[in-house]
Structures are given as structure tokens and as C-alpha cells.
Short mmCIF file of N, CA and C in Angstrom, two decimals:
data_model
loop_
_atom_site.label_atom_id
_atom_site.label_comp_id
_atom_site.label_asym_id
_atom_site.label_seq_id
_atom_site.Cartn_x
_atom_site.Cartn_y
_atom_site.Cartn_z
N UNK A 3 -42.53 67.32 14.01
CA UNK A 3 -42.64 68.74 14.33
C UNK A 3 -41.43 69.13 15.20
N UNK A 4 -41.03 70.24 14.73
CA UNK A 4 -39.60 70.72 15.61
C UNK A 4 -40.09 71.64 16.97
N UNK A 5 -39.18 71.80 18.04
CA UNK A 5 -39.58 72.35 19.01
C UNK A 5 -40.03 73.76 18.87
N UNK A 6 -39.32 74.52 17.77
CA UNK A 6 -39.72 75.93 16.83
C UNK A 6 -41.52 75.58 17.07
N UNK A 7 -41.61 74.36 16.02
CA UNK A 7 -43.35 74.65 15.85
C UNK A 7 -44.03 74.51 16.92
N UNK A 8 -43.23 73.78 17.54
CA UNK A 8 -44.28 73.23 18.70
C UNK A 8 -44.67 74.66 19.64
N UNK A 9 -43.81 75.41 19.82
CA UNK A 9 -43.71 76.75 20.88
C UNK A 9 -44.66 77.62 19.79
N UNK A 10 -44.69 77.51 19.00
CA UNK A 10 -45.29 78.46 17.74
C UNK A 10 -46.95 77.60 18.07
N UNK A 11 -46.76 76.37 17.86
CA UNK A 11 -48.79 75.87 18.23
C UNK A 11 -48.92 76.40 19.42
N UNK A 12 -47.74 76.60 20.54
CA UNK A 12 -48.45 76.74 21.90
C UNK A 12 -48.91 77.91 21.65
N UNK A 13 -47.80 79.16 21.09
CA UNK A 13 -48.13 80.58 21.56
C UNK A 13 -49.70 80.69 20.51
N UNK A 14 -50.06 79.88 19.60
CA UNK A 14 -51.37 80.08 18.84
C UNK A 14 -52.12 79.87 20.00
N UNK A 15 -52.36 78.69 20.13
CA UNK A 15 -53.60 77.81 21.40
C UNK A 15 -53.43 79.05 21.97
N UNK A 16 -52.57 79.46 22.56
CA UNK A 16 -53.12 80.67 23.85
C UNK A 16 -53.51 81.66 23.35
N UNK A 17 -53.54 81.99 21.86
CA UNK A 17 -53.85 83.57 21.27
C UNK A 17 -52.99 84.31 22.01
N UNK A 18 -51.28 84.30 22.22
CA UNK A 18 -50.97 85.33 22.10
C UNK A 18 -50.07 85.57 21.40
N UNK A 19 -49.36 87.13 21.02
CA UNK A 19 -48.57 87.41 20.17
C UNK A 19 -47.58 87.30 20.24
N UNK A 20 -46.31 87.31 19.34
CA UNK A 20 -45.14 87.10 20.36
C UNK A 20 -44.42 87.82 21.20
N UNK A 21 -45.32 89.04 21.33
CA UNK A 21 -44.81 90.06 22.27
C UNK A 21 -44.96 89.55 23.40
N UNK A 22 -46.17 89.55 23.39
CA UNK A 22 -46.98 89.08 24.54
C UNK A 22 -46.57 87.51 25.18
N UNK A 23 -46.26 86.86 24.48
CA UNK A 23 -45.69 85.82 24.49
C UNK A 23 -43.93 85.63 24.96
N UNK A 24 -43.50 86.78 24.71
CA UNK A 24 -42.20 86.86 25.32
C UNK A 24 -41.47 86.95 26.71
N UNK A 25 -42.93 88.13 26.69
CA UNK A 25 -42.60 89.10 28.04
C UNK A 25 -43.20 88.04 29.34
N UNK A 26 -43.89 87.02 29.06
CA UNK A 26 -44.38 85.93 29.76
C UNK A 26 -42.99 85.28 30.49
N UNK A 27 -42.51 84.91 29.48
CA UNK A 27 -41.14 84.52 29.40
C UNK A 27 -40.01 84.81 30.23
N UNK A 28 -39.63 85.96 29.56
CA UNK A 28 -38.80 87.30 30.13
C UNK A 28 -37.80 87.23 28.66
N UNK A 29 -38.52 87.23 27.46
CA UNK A 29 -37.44 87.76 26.47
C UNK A 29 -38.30 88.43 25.47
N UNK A 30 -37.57 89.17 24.67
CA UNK A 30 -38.24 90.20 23.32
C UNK A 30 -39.16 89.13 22.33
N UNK A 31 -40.22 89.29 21.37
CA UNK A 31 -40.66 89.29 20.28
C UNK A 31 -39.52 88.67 19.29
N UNK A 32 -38.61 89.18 19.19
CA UNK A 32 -37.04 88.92 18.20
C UNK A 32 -37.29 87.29 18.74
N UNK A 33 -36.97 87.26 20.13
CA UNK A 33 -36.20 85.78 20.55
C UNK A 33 -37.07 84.60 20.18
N UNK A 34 -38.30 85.14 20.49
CA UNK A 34 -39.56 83.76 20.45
C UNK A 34 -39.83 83.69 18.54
N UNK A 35 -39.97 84.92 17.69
CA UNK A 35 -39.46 84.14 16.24
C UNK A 35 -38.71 83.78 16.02
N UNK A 36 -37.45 83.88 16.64
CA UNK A 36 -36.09 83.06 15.93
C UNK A 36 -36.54 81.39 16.90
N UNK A 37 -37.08 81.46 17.39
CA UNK A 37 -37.62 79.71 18.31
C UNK A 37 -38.12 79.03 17.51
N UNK A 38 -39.48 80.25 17.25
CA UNK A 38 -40.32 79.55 16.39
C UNK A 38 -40.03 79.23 14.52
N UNK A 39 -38.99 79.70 13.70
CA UNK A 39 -38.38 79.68 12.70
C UNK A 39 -37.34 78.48 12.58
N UNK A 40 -36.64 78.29 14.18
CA UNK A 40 -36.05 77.22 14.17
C UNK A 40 -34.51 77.86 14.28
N UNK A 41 -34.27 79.36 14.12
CA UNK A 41 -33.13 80.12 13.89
C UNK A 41 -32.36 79.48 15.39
N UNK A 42 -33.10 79.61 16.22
CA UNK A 42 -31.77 79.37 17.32
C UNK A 42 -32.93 78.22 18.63
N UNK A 43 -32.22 77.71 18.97
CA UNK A 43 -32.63 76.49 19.87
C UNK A 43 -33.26 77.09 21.09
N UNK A 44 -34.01 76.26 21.69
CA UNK A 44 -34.66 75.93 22.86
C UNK A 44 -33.56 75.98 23.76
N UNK A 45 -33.04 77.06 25.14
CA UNK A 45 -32.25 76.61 25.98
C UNK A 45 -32.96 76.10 27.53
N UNK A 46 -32.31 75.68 28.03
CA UNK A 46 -33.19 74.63 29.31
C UNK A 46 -33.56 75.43 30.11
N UNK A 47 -32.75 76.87 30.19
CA UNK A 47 -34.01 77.70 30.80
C UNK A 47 -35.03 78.04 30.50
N UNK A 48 -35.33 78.42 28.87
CA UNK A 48 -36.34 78.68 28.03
C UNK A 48 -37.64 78.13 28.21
N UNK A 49 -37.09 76.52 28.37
CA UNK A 49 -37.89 74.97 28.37
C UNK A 49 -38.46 75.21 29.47
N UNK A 50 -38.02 75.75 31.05
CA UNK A 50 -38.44 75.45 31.91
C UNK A 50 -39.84 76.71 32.13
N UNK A 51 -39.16 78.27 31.94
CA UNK A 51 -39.69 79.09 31.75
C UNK A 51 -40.90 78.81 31.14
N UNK A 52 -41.06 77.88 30.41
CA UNK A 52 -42.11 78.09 29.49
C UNK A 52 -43.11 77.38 29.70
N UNK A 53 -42.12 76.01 30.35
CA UNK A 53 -43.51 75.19 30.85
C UNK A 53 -44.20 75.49 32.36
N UNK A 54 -43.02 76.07 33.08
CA UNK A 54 -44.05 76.64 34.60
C UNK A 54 -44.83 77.84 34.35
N UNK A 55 -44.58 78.72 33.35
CA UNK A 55 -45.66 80.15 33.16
C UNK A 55 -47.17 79.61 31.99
N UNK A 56 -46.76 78.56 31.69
CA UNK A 56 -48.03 78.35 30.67
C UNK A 56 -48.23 76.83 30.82
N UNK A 57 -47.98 76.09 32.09
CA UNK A 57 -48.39 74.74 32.35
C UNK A 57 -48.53 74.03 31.23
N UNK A 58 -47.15 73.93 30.14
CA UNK A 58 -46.86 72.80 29.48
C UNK A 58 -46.22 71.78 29.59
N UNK A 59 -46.80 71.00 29.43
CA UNK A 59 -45.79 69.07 29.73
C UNK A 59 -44.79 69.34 28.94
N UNK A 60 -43.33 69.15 29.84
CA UNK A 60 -42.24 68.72 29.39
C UNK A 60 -42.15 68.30 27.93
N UNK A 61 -42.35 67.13 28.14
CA UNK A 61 -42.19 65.82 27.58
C UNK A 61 -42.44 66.27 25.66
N UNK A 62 -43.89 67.25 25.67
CA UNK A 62 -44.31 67.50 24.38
C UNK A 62 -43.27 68.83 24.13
N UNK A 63 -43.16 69.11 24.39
CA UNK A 63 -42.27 70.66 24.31
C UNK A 63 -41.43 70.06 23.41
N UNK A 64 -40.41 69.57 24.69
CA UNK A 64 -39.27 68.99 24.49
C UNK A 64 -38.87 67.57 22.77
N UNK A 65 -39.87 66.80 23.29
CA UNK A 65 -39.72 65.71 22.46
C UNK A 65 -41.34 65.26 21.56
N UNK A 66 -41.84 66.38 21.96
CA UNK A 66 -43.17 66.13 21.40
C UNK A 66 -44.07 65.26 21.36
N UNK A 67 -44.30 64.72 22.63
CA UNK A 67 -44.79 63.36 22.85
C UNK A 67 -45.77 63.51 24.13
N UNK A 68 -46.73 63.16 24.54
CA UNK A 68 -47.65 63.16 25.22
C UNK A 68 -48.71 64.78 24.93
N UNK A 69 -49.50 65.65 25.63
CA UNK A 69 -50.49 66.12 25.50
C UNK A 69 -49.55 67.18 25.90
N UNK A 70 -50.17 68.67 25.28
CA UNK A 70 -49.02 69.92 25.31
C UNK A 70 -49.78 70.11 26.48
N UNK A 71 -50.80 70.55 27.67
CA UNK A 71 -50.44 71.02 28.95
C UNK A 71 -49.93 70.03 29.62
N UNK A 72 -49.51 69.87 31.04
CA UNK A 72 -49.99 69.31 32.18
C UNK A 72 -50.75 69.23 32.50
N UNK A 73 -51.26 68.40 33.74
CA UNK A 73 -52.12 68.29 34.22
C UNK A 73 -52.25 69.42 35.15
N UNK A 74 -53.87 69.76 36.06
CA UNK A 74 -53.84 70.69 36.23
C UNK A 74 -53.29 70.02 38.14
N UNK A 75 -52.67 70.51 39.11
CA UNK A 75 -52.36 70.70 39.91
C UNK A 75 -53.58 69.98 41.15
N UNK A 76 -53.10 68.78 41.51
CA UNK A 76 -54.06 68.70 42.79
C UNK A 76 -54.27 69.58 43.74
N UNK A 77 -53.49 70.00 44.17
CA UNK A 77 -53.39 71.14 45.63
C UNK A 77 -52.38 72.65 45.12
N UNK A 78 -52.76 73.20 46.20
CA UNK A 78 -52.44 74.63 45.88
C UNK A 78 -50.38 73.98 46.23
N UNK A 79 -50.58 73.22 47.22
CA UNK A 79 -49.25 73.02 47.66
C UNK A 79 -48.12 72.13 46.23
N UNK A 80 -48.69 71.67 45.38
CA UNK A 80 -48.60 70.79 44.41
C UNK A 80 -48.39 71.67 43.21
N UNK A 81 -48.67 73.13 43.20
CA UNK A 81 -48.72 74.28 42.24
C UNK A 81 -47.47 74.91 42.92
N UNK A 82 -47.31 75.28 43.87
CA UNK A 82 -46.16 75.46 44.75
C UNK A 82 -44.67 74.81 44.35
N UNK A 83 -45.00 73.90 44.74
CA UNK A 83 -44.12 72.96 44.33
C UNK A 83 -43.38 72.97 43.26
N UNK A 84 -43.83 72.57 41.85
CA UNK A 84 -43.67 73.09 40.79
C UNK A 84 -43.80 74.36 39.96
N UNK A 85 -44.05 75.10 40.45
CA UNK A 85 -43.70 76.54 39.99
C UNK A 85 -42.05 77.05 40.73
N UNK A 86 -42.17 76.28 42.42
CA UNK A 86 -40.66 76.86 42.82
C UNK A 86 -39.49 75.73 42.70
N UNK A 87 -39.85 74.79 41.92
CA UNK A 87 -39.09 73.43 41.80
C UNK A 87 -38.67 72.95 43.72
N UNK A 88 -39.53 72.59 44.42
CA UNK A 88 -39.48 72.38 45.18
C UNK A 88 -39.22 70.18 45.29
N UNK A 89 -38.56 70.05 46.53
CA UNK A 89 -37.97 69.05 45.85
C UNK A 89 -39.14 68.41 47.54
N UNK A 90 -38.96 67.18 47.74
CA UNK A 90 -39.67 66.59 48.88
C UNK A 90 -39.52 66.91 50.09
N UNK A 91 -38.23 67.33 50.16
CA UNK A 91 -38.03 67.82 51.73
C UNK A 91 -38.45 69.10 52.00
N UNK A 92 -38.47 69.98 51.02
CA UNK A 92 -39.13 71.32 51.09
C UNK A 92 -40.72 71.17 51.02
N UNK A 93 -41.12 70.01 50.37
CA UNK A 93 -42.67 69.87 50.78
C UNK A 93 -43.26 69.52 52.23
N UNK A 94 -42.31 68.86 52.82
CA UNK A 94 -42.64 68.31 54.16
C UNK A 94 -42.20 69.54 54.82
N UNK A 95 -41.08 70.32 54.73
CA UNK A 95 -41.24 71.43 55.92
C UNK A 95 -42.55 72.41 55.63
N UNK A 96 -43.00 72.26 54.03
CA UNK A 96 -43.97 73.16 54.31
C UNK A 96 -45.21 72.97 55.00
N UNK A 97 -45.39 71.46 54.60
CA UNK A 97 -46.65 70.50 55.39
C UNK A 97 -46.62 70.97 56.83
N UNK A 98 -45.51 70.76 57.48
CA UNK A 98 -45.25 70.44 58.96
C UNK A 98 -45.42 72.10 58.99
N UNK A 99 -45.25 73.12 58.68
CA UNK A 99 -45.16 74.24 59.22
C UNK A 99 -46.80 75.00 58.99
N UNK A 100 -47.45 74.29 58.51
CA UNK A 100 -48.63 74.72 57.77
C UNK A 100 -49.67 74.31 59.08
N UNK A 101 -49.19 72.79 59.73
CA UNK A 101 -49.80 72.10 61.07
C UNK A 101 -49.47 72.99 62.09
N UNK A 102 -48.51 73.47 62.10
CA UNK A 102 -48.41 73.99 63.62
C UNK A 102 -49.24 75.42 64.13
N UNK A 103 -49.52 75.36 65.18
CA UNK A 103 -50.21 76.41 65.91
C UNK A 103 -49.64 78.13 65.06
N UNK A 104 -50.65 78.82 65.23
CA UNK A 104 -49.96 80.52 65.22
C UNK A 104 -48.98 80.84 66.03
N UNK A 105 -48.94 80.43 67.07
CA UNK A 105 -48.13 80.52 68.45
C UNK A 105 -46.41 79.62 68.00
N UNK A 106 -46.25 78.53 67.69
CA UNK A 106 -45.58 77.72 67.13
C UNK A 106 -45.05 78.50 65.90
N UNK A 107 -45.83 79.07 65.39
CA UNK A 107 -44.56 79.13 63.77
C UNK A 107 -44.56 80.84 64.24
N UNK A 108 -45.05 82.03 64.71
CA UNK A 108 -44.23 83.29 65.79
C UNK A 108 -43.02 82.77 66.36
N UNK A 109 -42.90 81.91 67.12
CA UNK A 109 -41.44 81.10 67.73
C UNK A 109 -40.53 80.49 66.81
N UNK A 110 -40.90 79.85 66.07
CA UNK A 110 -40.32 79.35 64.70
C UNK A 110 -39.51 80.75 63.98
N UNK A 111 -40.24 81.77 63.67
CA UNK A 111 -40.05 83.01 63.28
C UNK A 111 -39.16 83.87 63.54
N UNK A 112 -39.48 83.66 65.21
CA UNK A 112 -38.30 84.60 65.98
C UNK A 112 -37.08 84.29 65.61
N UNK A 113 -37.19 82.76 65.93
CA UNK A 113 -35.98 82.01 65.89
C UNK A 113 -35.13 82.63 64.65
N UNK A 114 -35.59 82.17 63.31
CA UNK A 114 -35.39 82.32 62.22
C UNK A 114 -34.36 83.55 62.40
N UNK A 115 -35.01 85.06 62.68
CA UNK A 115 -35.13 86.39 62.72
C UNK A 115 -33.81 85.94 63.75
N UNK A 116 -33.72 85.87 64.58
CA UNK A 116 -32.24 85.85 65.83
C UNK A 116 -31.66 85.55 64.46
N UNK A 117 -31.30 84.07 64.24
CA UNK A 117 -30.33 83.99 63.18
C UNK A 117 -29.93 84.56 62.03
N UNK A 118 -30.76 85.00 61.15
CA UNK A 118 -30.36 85.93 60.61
C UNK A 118 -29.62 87.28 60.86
N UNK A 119 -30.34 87.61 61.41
CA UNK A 119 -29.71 89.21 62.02
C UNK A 119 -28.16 88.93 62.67
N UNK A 120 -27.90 87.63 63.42
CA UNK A 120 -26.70 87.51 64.06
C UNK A 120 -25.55 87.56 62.56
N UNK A 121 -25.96 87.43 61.46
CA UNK A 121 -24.90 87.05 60.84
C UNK A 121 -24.31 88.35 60.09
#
């Protein structure tokens, strides 16, 4: 199965059209039949777009191999993560900022706010 069909079974499974299916995206009806026809390729933004707005595994998209969603997300922070391609160190500042007092991340804040504005 070519990546055309494969985007063509997904947009079925979800029942939607390819309008509807585009604008998910951020492209026209036109773009997602020429995908699904095979007229013009999968680009790696497309790929990515497609699997963070409709939680599809890579892997099947791409190479058609394992189960077309993902799995569903342990933690809200874990949905986070992968929706903003967040890499480990951006998980730990969010951890650590999530621990600290109300009082603690207002100061954190200010801080922030001085620096910005100075520039």
C-alpha cells in the first residue's frame, strides 16, 4: 500500500471528507486527492501535520508498518510534549516549574517580564 492509500484509509476510518480533512491539516481538498491518487508525495511537514492532529504512528504512515494510531498519551504532559515536539529538557523545565509554589513561578515571571522588555 502506498502512502496515497494509506492517508486515504486514514481520512475513511475518521469519516472525514477531504475538505474536512484538509483544513485539519492546513491545506485545500485539491492537495489531500492528489496524496491520496499518489499525484504528488507526502512532504515531512505533511507527515508530521498529520500524525500530531489525528494521532497517527509514524512508522505506518510513513512505511506502513505497525498499527495506524499511536498510542494514546500517558499524561497530559506526554500530549504536550508531542504535539509541541518538545525535546527532554523542555520536559524537565516544565516538571520543575509545575513543582514550584504560586509565589515562586510570579518571581520566575517577573523575572522573565524584566528581560524581555529590556531588549
Amino acid at each position: 500500500m502506498t502512502q496515497g492509500e494509506r492517508v486515504k484509509q486514514l481520512r475513511t476510518a475518521l469519516d472525514l471528507t477531504l475538505e474536512k480533512f484538509g483544513e485539519r491539516v492546513g491545506v485545500g481538498k485539491a492537495a489531500i486527492s492528489k496524496l491520496e491518487k499518489n499525484e504528488n508525495r507526502l512532504s515531512d511537514q505533511m507527515i508530521k501535520s498529520i500524525c500530531r492532529e489525528f494521532n497517527v504512528n509514524y512508522d505506518w504512515l510513513v512505511y506502513g508498518e505497525g498499527e495506524m494510531f499511536s498510542e494514546l498519551p500517558k499524561t497530559i504532559l506526554d500530549e504536550l510534549c508531542r504535539v509541541y515536539d518538545l525535546d527532554e529538557i523542555d520536559r524537565k523545565l516544565i516538571q520543575e516549574y509545575i513543582k514550584m509554589s504560586k509565589e515562586s513561578r510570579r518571581v520566575l515571571k517577573d523575572y522573565i517580564m524584566r528581560i524581555i522588555s529590556d531588549k
